[in-house]
CSV table of C-alpha atoms in Angstrom, one decimal:
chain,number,residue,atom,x,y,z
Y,1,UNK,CA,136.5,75.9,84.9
Y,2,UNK,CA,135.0,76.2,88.4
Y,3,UNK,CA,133.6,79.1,89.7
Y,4,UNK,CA,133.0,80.1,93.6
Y,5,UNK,CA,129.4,79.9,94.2
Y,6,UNK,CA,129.7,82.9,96.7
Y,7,UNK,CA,130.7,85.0,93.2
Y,8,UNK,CA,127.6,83.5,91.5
Y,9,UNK,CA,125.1,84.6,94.3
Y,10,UNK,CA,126.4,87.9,94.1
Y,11,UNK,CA,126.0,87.5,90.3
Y,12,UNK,CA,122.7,86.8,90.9
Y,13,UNK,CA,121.2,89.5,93.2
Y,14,UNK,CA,123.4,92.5,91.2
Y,15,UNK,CA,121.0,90.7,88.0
Y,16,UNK,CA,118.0,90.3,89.8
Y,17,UNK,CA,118.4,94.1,91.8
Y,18,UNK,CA,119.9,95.9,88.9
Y,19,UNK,CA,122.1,97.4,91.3
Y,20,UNK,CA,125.1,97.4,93.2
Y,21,UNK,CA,123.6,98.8,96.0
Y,22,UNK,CA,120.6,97.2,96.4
Y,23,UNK,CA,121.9,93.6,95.7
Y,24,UNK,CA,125.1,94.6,98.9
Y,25,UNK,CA,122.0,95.5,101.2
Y,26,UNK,CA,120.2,92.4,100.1
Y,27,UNK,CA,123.5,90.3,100.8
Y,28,UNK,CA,124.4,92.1,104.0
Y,29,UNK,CA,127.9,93.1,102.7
Y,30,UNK,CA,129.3,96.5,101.4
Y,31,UNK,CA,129.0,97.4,97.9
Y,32,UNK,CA,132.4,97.6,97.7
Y,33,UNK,CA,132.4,94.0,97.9
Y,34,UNK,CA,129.7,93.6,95.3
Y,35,UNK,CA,131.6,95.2,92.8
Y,36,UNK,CA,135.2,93.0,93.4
Y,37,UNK,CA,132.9,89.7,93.3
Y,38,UNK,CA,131.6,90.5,89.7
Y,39,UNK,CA,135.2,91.9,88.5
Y,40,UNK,CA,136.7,88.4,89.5
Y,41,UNK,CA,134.2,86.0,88.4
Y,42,UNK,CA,134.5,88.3,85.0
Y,43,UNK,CA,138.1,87.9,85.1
Y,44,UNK,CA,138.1,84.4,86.0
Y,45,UNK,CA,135.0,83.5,82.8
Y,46,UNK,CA,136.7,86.2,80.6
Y,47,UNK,CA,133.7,87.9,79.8
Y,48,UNK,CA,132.0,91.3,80.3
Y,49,UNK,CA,128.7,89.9,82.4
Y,50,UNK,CA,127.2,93.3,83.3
Y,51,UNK,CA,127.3,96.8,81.8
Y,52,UNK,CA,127.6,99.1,84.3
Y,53,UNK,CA,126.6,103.2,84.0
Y,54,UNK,CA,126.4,106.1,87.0
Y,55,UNK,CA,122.8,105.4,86.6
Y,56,UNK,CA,122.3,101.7,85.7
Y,57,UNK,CA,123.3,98.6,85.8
Y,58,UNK,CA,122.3,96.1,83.0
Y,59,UNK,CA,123.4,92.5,81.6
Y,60,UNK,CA,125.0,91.7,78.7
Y,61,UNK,CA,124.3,89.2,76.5
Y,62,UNK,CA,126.5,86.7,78.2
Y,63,UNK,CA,125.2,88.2,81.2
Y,64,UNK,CA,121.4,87.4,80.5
Y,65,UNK,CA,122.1,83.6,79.5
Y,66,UNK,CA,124.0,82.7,82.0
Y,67,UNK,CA,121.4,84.4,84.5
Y,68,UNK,CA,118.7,82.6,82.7
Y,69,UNK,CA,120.4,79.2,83.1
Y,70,UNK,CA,121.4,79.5,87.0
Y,71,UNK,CA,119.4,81.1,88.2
Y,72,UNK,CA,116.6,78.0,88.8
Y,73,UNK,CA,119.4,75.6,89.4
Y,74,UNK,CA,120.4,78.2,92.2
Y,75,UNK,CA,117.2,78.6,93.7
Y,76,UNK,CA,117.0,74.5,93.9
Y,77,UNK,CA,120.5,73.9,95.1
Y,78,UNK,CA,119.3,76.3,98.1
Y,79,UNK,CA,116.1,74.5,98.6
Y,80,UNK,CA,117.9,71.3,98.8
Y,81,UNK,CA,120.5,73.0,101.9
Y,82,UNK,CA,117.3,74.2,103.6
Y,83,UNK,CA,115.6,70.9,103.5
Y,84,UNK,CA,118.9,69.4,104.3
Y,85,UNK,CA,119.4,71.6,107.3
Y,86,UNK,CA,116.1,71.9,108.8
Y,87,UNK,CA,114.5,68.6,108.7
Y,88,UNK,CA,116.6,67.5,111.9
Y,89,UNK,CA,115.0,69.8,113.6
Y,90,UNK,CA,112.6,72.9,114.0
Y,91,UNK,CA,112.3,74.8,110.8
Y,92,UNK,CA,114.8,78.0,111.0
Y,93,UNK,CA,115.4,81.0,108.5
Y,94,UNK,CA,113.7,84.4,107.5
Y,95,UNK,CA,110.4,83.9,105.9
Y,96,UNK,CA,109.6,87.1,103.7
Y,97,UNK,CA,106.0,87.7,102.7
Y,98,UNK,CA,104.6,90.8,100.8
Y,99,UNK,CA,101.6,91.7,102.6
Y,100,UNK,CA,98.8,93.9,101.0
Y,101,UNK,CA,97.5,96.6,103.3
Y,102,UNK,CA,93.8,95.6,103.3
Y,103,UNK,CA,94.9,92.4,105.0
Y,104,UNK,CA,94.6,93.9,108.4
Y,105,UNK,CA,93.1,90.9,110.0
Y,106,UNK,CA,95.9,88.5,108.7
Y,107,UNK,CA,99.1,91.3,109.5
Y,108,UNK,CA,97.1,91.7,113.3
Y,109,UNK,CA,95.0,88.9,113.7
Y,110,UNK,CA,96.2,85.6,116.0
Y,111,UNK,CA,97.4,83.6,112.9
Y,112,UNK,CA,101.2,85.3,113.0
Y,113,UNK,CA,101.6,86.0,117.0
Y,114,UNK,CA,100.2,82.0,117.1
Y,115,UNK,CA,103.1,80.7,114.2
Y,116,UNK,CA,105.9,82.9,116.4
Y,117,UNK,CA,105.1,81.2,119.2
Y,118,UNK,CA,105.0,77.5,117.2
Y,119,UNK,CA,108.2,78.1,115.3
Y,120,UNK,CA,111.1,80.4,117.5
Y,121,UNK,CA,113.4,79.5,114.6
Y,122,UNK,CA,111.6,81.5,112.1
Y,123,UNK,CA,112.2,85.4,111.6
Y,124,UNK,CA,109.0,86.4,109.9
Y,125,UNK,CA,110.0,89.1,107.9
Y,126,UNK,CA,106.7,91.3,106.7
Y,127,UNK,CA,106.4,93.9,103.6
Y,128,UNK,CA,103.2,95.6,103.7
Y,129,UNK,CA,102.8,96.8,100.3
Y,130,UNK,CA,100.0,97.4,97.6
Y,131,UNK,CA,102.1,97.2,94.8
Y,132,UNK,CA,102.1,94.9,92.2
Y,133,UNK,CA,104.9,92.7,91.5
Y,134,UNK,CA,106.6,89.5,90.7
Y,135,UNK,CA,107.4,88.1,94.9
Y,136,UNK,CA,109.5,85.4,93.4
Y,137,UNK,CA,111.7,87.9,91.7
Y,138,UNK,CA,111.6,90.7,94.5
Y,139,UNK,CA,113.1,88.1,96.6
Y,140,UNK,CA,109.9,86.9,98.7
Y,141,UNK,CA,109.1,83.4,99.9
Y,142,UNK,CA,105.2,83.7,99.6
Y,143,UNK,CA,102.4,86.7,99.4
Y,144,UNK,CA,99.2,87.4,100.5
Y,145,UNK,CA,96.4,89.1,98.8
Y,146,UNK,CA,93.1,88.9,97.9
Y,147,UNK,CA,92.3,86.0,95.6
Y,148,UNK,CA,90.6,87.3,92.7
Y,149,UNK,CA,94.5,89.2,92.1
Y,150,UNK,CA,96.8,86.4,92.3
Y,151,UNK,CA,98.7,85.0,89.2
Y,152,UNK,CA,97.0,82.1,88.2
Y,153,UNK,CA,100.6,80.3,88.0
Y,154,UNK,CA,100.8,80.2,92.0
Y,155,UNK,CA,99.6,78.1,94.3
Y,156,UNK,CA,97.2,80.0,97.1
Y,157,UNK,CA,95.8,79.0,100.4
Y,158,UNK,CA,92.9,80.2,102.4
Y,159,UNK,CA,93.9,82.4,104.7
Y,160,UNK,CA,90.5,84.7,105.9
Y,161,UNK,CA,87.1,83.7,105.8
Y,162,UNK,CA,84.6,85.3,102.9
Y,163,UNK,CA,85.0,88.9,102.9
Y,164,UNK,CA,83.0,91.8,102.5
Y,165,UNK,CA,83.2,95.4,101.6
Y,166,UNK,CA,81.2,98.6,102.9
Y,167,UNK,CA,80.2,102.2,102.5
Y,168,UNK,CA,80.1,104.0,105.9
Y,169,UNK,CA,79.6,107.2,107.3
Y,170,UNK,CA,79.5,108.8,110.4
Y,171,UNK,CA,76.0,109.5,111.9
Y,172,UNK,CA,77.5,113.3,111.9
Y,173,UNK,CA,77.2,113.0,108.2
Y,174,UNK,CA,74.2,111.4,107.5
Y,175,UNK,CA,72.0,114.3,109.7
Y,176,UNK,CA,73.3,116.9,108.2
Y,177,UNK,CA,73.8,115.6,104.2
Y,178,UNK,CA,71.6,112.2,104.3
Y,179,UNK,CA,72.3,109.3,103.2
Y,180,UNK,CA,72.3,107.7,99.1
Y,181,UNK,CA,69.5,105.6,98.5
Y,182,UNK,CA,71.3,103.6,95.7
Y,183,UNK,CA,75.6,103.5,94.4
Y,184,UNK,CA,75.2,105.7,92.0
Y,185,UNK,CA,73.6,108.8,93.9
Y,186,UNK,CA,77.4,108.7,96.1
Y,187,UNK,CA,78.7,110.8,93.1
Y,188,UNK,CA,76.5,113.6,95.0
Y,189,UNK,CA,78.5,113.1,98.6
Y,190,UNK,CA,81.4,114.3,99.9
Y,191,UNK,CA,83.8,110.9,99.8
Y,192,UNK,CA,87.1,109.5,101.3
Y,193,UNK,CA,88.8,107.8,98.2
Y,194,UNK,CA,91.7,105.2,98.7
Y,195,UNK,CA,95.0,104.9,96.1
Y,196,UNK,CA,98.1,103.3,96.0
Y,197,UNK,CA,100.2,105.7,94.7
Y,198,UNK,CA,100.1,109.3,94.2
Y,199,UNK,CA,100.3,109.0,90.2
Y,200,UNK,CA,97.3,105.9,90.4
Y,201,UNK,CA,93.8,106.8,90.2
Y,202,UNK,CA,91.2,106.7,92.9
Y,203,UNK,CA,90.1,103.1,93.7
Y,204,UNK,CA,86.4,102.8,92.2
Y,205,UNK,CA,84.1,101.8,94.7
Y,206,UNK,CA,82.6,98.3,93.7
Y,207,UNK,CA,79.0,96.9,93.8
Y,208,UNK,CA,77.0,94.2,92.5
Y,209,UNK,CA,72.9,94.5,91.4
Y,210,UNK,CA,70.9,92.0,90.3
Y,211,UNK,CA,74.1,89.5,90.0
Y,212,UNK,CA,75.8,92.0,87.9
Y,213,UNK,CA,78.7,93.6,89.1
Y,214,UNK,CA,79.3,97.3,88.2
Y,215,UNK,CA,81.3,100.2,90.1
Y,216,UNK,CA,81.5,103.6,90.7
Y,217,UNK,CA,84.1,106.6,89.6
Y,218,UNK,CA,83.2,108.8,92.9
Y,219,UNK,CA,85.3,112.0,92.5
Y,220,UNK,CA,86.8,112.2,96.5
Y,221,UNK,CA,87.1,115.1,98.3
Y,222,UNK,CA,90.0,113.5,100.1
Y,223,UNK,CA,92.5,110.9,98.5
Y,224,UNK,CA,95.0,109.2,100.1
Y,225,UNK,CA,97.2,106.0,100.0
Y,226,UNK,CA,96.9,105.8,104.5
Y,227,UNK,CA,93.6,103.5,105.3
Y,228,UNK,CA,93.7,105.0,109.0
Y,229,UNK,CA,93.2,108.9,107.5
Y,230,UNK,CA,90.4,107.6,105.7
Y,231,UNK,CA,88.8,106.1,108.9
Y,232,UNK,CA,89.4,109.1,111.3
Y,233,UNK,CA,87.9,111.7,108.5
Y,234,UNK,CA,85.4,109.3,108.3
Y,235,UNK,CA,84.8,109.4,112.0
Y,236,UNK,CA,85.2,113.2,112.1
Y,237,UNK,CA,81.9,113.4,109.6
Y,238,UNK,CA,84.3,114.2,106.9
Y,239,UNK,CA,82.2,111.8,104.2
Y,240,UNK,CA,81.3,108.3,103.0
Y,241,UNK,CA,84.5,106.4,103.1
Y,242,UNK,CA,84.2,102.9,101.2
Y,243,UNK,CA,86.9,99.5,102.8
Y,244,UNK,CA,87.0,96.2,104.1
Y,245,UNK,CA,84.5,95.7,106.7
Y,246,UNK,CA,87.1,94.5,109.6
Y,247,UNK,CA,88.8,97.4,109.1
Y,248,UNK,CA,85.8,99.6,110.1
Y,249,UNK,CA,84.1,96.3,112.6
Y,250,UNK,CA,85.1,98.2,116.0
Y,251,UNK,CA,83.8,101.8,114.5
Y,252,UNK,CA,80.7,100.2,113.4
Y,253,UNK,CA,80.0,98.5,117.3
Y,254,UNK,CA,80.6,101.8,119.0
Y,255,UNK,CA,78.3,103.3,116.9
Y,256,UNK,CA,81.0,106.3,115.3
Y,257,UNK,CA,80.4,104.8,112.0
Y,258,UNK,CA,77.1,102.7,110.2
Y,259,UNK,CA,77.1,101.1,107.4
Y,260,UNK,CA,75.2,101.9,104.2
Y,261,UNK,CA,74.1,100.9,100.4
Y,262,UNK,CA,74.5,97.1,102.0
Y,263,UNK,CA,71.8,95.5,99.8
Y,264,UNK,CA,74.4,96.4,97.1
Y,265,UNK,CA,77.7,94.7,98.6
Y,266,UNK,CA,77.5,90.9,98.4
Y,267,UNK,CA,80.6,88.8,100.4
Y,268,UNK,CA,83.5,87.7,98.2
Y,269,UNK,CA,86.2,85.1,98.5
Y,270,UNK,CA,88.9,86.3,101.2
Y,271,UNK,CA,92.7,87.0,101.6
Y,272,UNK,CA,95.0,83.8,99.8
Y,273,UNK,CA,98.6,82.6,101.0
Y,274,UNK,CA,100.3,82.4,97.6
Y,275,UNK,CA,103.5,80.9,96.8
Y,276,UNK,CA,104.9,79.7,93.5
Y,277,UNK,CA,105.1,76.3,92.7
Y,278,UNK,CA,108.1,73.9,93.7
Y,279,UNK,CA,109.1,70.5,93.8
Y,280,UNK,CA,110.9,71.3,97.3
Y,281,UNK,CA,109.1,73.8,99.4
Y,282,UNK,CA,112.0,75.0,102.1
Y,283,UNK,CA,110.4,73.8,105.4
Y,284,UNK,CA,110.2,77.3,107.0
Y,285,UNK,CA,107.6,78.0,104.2
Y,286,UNK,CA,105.5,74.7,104.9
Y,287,UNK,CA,105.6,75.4,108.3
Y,288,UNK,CA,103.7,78.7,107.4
Y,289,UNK,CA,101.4,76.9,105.2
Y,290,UNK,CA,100.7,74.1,107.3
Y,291,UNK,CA,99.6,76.6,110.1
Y,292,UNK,CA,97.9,78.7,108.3
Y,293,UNK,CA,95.6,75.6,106.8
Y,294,UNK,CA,95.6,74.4,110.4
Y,295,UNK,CA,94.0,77.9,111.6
Y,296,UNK,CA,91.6,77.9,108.6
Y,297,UNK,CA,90.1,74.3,109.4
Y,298,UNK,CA,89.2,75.2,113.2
């Protein structure tokens, strides 16, 4: 029995979306279509693939194995048509990376304008997101986040130098409350607390003493999921606000912000390109990769 591949890659982003809708707006088509591509490839197999609610949509047993065996010889048939198509020539396609927020220097910096302007054939195609989830199954080509967060099943490439994280305050502040002598006297200020979701704790601010690491629960007066409200309250004298130092490096040289508690926050290995490991990397990601290393070594 043969099957229409277009069928199976519809197969494959209802199973991988667990939704009609989603897996139409991932495949650029209507949902209506979704749903007559699944009832004719079960029609054609003779078996239920899917069990579908108003709420959900799920696989069936059937479903999961025959996911579980395509799905990699899918994903290497595709790498095969992009090595096949863009070897001749520039590397082309839409590159998809999931971003976290704190990589401002990365998302802003020269790296990305600099690979635009090297490869016209690639669409970059940029998530910024916090979140943590699998990129390979969420449909992105690579990721970049700090090291020390990366599954240690992926491959990951320099991307930033050393990194460093500070406690700063807005001279405003400091005449009028003072400043905390050591980490764990910030429990007495007034502080600017970062999260990544409204049902996630406040971030613990995080410090190292003596080669031991250790962090503290400040309980903020302000929360907030935005990086740039925690840097104009901070500005506005609103309290201590705790971040990646080149997010705060132009506040800092015009003097609206100063750093504090320094002696307490050592440098620590920067922002990775990661990717999961293939025999065929689709050129459009090497390009990226190749860049990026080239950037790194100058």
């Amino acid at each position: 029995m043969s099957l229409d591949l277009n069928q199976v890659s519809v197969f494959l982003a209802v199973a991988e979306a667990r939704s009609f809708r989603l897996a139409a707006e991932r495949l650029g088509v209507t949902r209506s279509a979704v749903s007559q591509a699944i009832r004719r490839m079960e029609d054609r197999m003779g078996v239920a693939l899917l069990q579908r609610t108003t709420r959900s949509v799920s696989l069936t047993e059937a479903g999961q194995r025959l996911h579980e065996r395509i799905a990699p010889a899918m994903a290497e048939v595709q790498n095969a048509l992009d090595t096949a198509r863009d070897l001749p020539a520039q590397p082309t396609g839409q590159l998809r990376l999931a971003v976290s927020s704190i990589a401002e220097r990365f998302i802003s910096g020269p790296l990305l304008a600099s690979f635009t302007l090297a490869y016209p054939g690639i669409q970059l195609d940029i998530t910024v997101t916090d979140d943590e989830f699998d990129i390979v199954a969420e449909g992105f080509d690579a990721g970049v986040r700090l090291g020390e967060v990366i599954e240690q099943d992926m491959i990951a490439i320099p991307v930033s130098a050393e990194q460093r994280q500070v406690v700063v305050a807005a001279p405003s502040y400091l005449q009028r409350f003072g400043a905390p002598a050591h980490p764990s006297e910030l429990t007495q200020h007034c502080c600017i607390g970062w999260r990544p979701a409204p049902d996630v704790a406040p971030y613990r601010w995080e410090f190292a003493e003596n080669g031991r690491e250790f962090d503290v629960a400040v309980d903020p007066r302000v929360t907030t999921n935005d990086m740039w409200v925690m840097v104009r309250t901070a500005c506005a004298g609103g309290g201590l606000t705790f971040g990646m130092e080149e997010l705060f490096e132009p506040y800092i040289a015009r003097g609206e912000l100063v750093t504090l508690l320094d002696a307490w926050l050592p440098p620590f290995p920067g922002f990775f390109l990661y990717f999961p490991e293939r025999r065929n990397i689709p050129p459009k990601l090497r390009a990226l990769i190749d860049h990026a290393r080239y950037r790194a070594e100058r």
